[in-house]
CSV table of C-alpha atoms in Angstrom, one decimal:
chain,number,residue,atom,x,y,z
A,22,MET,CA,-149.1,-113.0,14.4
A,23,CYS,CA,-145.6,-114.4,14.1
A,24,ILE,CA,-144.2,-111.5,16.1
A,25,ALA,CA,-146.8,-112.1,18.8
A,26,THR,CA,-145.8,-115.8,18.9
A,27,PHE,CA,-142.1,-114.9,19.1
A,28,CYS,CA,-142.8,-112.4,22.0
A,29,LEU,CA,-144.8,-115.1,23.8
A,30,ALA,CA,-141.8,-117.5,23.4
A,31,MET,CA,-139.4,-114.9,24.8
A,32,PHE,CA,-141.7,-114.1,27.7
A,33,GLY,CA,-141.8,-117.9,28.4
A,34,LEU,CA,-138.0,-118.0,28.4
A,35,ILE,CA,-137.8,-115.1,30.8
A,36,ILE,CA,-140.2,-116.8,33.1
A,37,GLY,CA,-138.2,-120.0,32.9
A,38,LEU,CA,-134.9,-118.2,33.7
A,39,ILE,CA,-136.5,-116.4,36.7
A,40,SER,CA,-138.0,-119.7,38.0
A,41,ILE,CA,-134.5,-121.3,38.0
A,42,PHE,CA,-133.7,-119.1,41.0
A,43,LYS,CA,-136.8,-120.5,42.9
A,44,MET,CA,-138.7,-117.3,42.9
A,45,ASN,CA,-142.5,-117.5,43.3
A,46,ILE,CA,-143.9,-116.3,40.0
A,47,SER,CA,-147.2,-118.1,39.8
A,48,THR,CA,-149.0,-114.9,38.7
A,49,LEU,CA,-146.7,-114.7,35.7
A,50,TYR,CA,-147.5,-118.2,34.7
A,51,VAL,CA,-151.2,-117.4,34.6
A,52,VAL,CA,-150.5,-114.3,32.6
A,53,TYR,CA,-148.4,-116.3,30.2
A,54,ALA,CA,-151.0,-119.0,29.8
A,55,THR,CA,-153.8,-116.5,29.3
A,56,ILE,CA,-151.9,-114.7,26.6
A,57,GLY,CA,-150.9,-118.0,25.0
A,58,ALA,CA,-154.5,-119.2,25.0
A,59,PHE,CA,-155.8,-116.1,23.3
A,60,LEU,CA,-153.0,-116.1,20.8
A,61,PHE,CA,-153.7,-119.7,19.8
A,62,LEU,CA,-157.4,-118.9,19.6
A,63,ILE,CA,-156.5,-116.3,17.0
A,64,TRP,CA,-154.3,-118.9,15.1
A,65,LEU,CA,-157.3,-121.3,15.2
A,66,ALA,CA,-159.5,-118.7,13.6
A,67,ILE,CA,-156.9,-117.9,10.9
A,68,ASP,CA,-156.5,-121.6,10.1
A,69,ILE,CA,-160.3,-122.2,9.9
A,70,GLN,CA,-160.6,-119.2,7.6
A,71,MET,CA,-157.8,-120.7,5.4
A,72,ILE,CA,-159.7,-124.0,5.2
A,73,MET,CA,-163.0,-122.3,4.4
A,74,GLY,CA,-161.3,-120.3,1.6
A,75,GLY,CA,-162.7,-117.3,-0.3
A,76,LYS,CA,-160.0,-114.9,1.0
A,77,LYS,CA,-156.5,-114.0,-0.1
A,78,TYR,CA,-154.9,-117.1,1.5
A,79,GLU,CA,-156.7,-120.4,1.3
A,80,LEU,CA,-155.9,-124.1,1.3
A,81,SER,CA,-156.6,-126.3,-1.7
A,82,PRO,CA,-158.5,-129.6,-1.2
A,83,GLU,CA,-155.2,-131.5,-1.8
A,84,GLU,CA,-153.8,-129.9,1.4
A,85,TYR,CA,-156.3,-131.6,3.7
A,86,ILE,CA,-153.5,-133.3,5.8
A,87,PHE,CA,-151.8,-130.0,6.5
A,88,ALA,CA,-155.2,-128.5,7.4
A,89,VAL,CA,-156.1,-131.3,9.9
A,90,LEU,CA,-152.7,-131.1,11.5
A,91,ALA,CA,-152.9,-127.3,11.8
A,92,LEU,CA,-156.3,-127.5,13.5
A,93,PHE,CA,-155.2,-130.4,15.7
A,94,MET,CA,-152.1,-128.5,16.9
A,95,ASP,CA,-154.0,-125.3,17.6
A,96,ILE,CA,-156.6,-127.1,19.7
A,97,VAL,CA,-153.9,-129.0,21.6
A,98,GLN,CA,-152.1,-125.8,22.4
A,99,ILE,CA,-155.3,-124.1,23.5
A,100,PHE,CA,-156.1,-127.0,25.9
A,101,TRP,CA,-152.5,-127.0,27.1
A,102,PHE,CA,-152.7,-123.3,28.0
A,103,ILE,CA,-156.1,-123.7,29.6
A,104,LEU,CA,-154.7,-126.5,31.7
A,105,MET,CA,-151.8,-124.2,32.7
A,106,ILE,CA,-154.4,-121.5,33.8
A,107,PHE,CA,-156.6,-123.8,35.8
A,108,GLY,CA,-154.0,-126.4,36.9
A,109,GLY,CA,-151.7,-123.8,38.5
A,110,ASN,CA,-148.5,-124.7,40.1
A,111,ARG,CA,-149.5,-127.5,42.5
A,112,ARG,CA,-146.3,-129.1,43.7
């Protein structure tokens, strides 16, 4: 998952560098946002499984602040990518 997140970040940097030269790459933004939304949905499922426990990796009850922050950040990122998908590049 970390490698996938790193690849998404590199893809975003490439899109950013291309957009500096004022090229129309709105399709790449949608592809980037779709991949990002699916990636953070997987992260959300992993974090929920860690909270529920019973597997190799689980969070203890004392780590409730970390668990809430992890869930919050996953949900915010998912909504951000969904906003990128449906908001488009309206300038």
